[in-house]
Short mmCIF file of C-alpha atoms in Angstrom, two decimals:
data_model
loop_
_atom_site.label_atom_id
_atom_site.label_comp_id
_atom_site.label_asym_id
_atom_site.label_seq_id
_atom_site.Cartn_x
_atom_site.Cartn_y
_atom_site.Cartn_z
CA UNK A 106 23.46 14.14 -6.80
CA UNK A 107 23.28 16.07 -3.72
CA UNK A 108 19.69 18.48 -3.60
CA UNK A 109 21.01 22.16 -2.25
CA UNK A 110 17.89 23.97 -2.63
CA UNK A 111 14.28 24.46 -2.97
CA UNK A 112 12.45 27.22 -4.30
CA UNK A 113 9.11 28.25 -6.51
CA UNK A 114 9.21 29.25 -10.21
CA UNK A 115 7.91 32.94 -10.74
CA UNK A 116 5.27 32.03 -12.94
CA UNK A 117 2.99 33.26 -10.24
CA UNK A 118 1.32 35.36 -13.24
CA UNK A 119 0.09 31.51 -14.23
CA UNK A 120 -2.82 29.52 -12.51
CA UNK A 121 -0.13 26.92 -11.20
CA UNK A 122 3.75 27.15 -10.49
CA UNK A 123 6.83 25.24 -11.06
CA UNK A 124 8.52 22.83 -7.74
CA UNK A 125 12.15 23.69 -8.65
CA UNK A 126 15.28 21.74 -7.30
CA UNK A 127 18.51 23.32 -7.96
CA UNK A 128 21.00 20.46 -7.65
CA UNK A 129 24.77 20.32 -7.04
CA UNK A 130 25.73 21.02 -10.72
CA UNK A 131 23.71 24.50 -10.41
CA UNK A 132 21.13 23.19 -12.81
CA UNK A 133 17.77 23.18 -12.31
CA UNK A 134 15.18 20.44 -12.32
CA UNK A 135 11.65 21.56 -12.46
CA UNK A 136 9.73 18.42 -10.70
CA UNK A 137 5.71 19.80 -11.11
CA UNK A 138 3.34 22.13 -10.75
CA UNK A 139 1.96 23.33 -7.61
CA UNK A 140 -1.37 25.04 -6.75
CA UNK A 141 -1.29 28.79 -6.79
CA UNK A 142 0.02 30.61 -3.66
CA UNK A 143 -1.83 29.71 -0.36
CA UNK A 144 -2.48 26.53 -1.59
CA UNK A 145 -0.82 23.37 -0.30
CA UNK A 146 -0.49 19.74 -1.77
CA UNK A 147 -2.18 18.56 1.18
CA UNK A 148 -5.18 20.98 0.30
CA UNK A 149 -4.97 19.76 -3.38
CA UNK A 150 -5.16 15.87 -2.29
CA UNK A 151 -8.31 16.39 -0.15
CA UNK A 152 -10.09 17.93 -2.53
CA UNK A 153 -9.15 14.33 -4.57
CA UNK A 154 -9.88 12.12 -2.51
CA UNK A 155 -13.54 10.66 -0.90
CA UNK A 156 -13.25 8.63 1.80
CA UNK A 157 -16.28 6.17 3.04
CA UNK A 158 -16.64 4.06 5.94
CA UNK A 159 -15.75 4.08 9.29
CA UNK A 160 -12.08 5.37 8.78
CA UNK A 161 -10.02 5.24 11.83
CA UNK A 162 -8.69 8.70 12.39
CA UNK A 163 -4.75 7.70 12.44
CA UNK A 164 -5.02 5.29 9.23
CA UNK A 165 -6.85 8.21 7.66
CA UNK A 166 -3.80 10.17 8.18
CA UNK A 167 -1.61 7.81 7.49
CA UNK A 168 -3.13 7.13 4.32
CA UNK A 169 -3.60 10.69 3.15
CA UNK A 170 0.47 10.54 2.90
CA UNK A 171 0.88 7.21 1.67
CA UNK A 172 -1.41 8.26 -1.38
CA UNK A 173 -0.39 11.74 -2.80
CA UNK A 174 -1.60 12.88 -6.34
CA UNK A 175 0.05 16.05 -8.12
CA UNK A 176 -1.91 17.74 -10.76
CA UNK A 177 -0.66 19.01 -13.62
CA UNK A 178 2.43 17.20 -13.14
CA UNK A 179 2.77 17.59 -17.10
CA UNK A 180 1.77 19.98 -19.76
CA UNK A 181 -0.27 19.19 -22.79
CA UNK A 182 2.65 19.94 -24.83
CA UNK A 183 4.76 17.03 -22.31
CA UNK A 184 1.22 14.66 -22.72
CA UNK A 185 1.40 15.02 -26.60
CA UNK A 186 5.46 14.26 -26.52
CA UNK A 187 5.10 11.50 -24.73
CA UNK A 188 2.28 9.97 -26.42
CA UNK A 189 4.26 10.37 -29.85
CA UNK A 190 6.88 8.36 -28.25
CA UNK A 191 4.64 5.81 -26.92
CA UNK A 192 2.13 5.34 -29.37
CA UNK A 193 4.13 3.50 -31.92
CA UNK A 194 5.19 0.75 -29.74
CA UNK A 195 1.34 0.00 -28.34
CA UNK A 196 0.18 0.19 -31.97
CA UNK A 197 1.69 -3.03 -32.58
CA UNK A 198 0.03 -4.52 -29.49
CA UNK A 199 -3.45 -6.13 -29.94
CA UNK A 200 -5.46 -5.59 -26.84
CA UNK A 201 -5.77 -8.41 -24.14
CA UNK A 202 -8.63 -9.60 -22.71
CA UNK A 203 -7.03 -10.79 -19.51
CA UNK A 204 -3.87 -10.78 -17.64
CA UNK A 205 -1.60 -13.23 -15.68
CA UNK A 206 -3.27 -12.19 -11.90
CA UNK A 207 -6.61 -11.57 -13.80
CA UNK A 208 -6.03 -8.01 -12.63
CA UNK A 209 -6.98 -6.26 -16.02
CA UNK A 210 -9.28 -6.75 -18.80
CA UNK A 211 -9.24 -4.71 -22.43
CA UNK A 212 -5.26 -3.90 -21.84
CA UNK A 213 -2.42 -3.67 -23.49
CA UNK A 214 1.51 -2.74 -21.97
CA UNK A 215 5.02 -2.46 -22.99
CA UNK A 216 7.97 -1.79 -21.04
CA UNK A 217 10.53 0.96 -22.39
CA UNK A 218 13.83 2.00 -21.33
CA UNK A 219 15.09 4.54 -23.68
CA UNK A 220 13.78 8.39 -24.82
CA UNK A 221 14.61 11.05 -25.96
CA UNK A 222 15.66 14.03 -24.39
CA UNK A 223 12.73 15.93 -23.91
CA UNK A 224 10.27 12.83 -22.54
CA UNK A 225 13.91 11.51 -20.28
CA UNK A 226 13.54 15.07 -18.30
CA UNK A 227 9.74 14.32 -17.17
CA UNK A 228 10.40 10.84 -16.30
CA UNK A 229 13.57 12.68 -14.09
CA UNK A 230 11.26 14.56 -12.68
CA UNK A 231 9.29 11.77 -11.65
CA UNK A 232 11.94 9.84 -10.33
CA UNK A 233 13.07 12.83 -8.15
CA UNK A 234 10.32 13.88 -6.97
CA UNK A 235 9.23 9.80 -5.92
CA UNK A 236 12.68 8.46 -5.52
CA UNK A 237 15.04 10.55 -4.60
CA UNK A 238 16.49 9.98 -8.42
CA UNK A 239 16.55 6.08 -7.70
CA UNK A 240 13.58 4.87 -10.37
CA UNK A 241 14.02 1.63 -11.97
CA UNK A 242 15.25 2.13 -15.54
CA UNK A 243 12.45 0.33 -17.15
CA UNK A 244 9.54 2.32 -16.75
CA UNK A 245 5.65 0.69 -17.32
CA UNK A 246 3.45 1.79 -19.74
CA UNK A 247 -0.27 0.40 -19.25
CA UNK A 248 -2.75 1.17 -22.27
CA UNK A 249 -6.73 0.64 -20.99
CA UNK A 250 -9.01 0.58 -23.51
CA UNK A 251 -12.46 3.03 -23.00
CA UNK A 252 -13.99 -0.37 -22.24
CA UNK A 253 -10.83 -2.25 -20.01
CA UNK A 254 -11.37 -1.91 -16.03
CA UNK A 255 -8.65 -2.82 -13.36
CA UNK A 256 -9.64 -4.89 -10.67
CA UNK A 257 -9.39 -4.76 -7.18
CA UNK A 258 -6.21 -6.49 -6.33
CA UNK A 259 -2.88 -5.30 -3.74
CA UNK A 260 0.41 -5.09 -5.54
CA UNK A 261 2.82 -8.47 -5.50
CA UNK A 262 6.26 -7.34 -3.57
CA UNK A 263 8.40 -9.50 -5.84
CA UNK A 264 8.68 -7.21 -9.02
CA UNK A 265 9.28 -3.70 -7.03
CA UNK A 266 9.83 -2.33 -3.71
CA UNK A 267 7.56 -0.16 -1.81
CA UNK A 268 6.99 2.75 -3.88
CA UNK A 269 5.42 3.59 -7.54
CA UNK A 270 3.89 6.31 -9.07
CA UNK A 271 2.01 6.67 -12.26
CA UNK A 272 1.48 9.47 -14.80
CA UNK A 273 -2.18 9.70 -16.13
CA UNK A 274 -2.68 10.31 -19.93
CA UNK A 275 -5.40 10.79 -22.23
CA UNK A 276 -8.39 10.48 -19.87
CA UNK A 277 -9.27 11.29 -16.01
CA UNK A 278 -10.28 8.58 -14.18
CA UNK A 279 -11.35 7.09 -10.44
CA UNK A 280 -8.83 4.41 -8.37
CA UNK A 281 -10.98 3.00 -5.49
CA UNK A 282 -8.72 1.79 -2.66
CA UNK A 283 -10.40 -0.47 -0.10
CA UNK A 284 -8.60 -1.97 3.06
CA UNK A 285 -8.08 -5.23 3.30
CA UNK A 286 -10.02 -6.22 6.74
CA UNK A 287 -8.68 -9.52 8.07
CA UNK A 288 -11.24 -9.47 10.66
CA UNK A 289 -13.97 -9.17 9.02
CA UNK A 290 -14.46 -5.93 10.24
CA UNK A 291 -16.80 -2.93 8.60
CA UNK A 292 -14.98 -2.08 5.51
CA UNK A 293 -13.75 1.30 5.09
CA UNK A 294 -12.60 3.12 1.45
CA UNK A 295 -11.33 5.88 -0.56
CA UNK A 296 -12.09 6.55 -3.94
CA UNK A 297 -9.26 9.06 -5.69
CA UNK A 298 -9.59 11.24 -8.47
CA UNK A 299 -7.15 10.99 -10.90
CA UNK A 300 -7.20 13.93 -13.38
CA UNK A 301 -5.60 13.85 -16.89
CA UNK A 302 -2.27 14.55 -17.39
CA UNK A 303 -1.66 14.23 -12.82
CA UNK A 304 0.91 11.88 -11.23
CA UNK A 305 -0.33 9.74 -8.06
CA UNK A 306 2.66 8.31 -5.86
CA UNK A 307 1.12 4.88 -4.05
CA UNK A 308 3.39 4.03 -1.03
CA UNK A 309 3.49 1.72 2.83
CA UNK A 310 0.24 1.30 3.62
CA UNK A 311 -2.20 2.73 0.88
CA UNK A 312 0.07 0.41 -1.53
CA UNK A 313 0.08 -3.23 0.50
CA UNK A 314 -2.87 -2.98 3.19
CA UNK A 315 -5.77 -1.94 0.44
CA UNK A 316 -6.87 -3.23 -2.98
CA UNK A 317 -6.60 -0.77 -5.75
CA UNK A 318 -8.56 -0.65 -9.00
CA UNK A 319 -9.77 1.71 -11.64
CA UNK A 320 -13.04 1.82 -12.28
CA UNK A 321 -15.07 0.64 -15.35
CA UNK A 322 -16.46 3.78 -17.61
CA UNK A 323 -20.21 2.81 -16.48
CA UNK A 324 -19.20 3.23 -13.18
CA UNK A 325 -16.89 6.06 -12.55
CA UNK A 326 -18.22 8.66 -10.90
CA UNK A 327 -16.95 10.97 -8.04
CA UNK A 328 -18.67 12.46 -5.64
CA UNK A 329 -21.73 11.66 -7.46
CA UNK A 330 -20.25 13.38 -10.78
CA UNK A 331 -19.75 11.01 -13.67
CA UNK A 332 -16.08 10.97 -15.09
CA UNK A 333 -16.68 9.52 -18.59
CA UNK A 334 -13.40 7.54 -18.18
CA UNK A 335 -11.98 6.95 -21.67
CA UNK A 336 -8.92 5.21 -22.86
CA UNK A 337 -6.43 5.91 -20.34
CA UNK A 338 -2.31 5.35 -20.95
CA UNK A 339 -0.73 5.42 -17.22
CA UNK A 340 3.14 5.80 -17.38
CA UNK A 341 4.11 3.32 -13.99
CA UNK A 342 7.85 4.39 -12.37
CA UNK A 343 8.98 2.12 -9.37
CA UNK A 344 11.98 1.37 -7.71
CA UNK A 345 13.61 -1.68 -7.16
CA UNK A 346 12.51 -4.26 -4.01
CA UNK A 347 14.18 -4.14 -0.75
CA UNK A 348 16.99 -6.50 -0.33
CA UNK A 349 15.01 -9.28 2.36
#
């Protein structure tokens, strides 16, 4: 499917705006929401992310586009379809209390292929806007319980290939990234803001060269503001791994 152009919505009368592709067919595909006019993504990510340590300056860049968030990727109205669609599957799930890698405590996940029409057009979106329409068809659903945390740990390479990005329901949270120093070196960091209902796309280096958790309730704060994480459901799109 062959992209021919890009314009804005007109919804300028709106806080945000629609990112609109029209694609070869003449139909269009609204991917998000953008800031209001004046207002880059670039802008939007800084103001999400806090960065500690002794950063050097080109990994700094290179990580602000390796880790891009997008708020308001969804509506309540898409949050609320999504979750009727979800919840019945995870409501047969008991919650773990620990996972193969020990990544994650107080979880539960499913995997899910098939939706329905509305809840297929926001996971298009997704893959469009992260994959250039390629998304593997099984898309990750993670449930975290008020009380789960996900621990520091850097993505295996086996079960996807260099790119994933996840859809935040139900509750904002913090995702602490933290290079991995082989040297021994001063550690450096980032903590990111996730709000509800935003989509972060983790790629290159912020994916494979730092650890990535979320943060326990009791200790999610941002910029020295408490989140009051809750139970969060992240919707996980990939693609598949690079042929070695």
């Amino acid at each position: 499917m062959g992209v021919r152009k890009l314009r804005y919505g007109k919804s300028w009368q709106r806080s945000l705006a629609f990112l609109v592709i029209q694609v070869a067919n003449g139909e269009m595909l609204v991917l998000g929401r953008l800031a209001r006019p004046g207002n880059t993504l670039s802008r939007q990510i800084h103001s999400l992310l806090d960065f500690a340590g002794a950063w050097p300056a080109s990994e700094r860049c290179a990580f602000e586009k390796d880790m891009q968030v997008l708020q308001d990727f969804v509506t309540a109205e898409e949050e609320q379809a999504l979750l009727r669609e979800i919840e019945p599957h995870l409501s047969r799930l008991p919650y773990e209390t620990s996972h193969w890698d020990e990544a994650i405590q107080g979880y539960r996940e499913t995997e899910q292929r098939n939706w329905n029409a509305d809840n297929r057009l926001v996971l298009e979106r997704i893959s469009h806007l992260a994959f250039d329409g390629r998304a593997m068809p099984f898309v990750h659903i993670l449930d975290l319980a008020e009380s789960g945390v996900i621990k520091p740990h850097v993505d295996s390479t086996r079960f996807c290939g260099n790119t994933i990005a996840g859809l935040s329901l139900l509750s904002d949270s913090v995702m602490r990234l933290v290079r991995v120093v082989e040297d021994r070196g001063d550690p450096y960091w980032a903590d990111l803001f996730l709000p509800r209902r935003s989509l972060y796309v983790m790629s290159s280096l912020a994916r494979y060269h730092f650890t990535h958790e979320i943060l326990a309730r009791e200790l999610s704060t941002f910029r020295l503001t408490p989140i009051g994480r809750k139970r969060r459901i992240s919707v996980i799109c990939r693609c598949e791994p690079e042929e070695s």
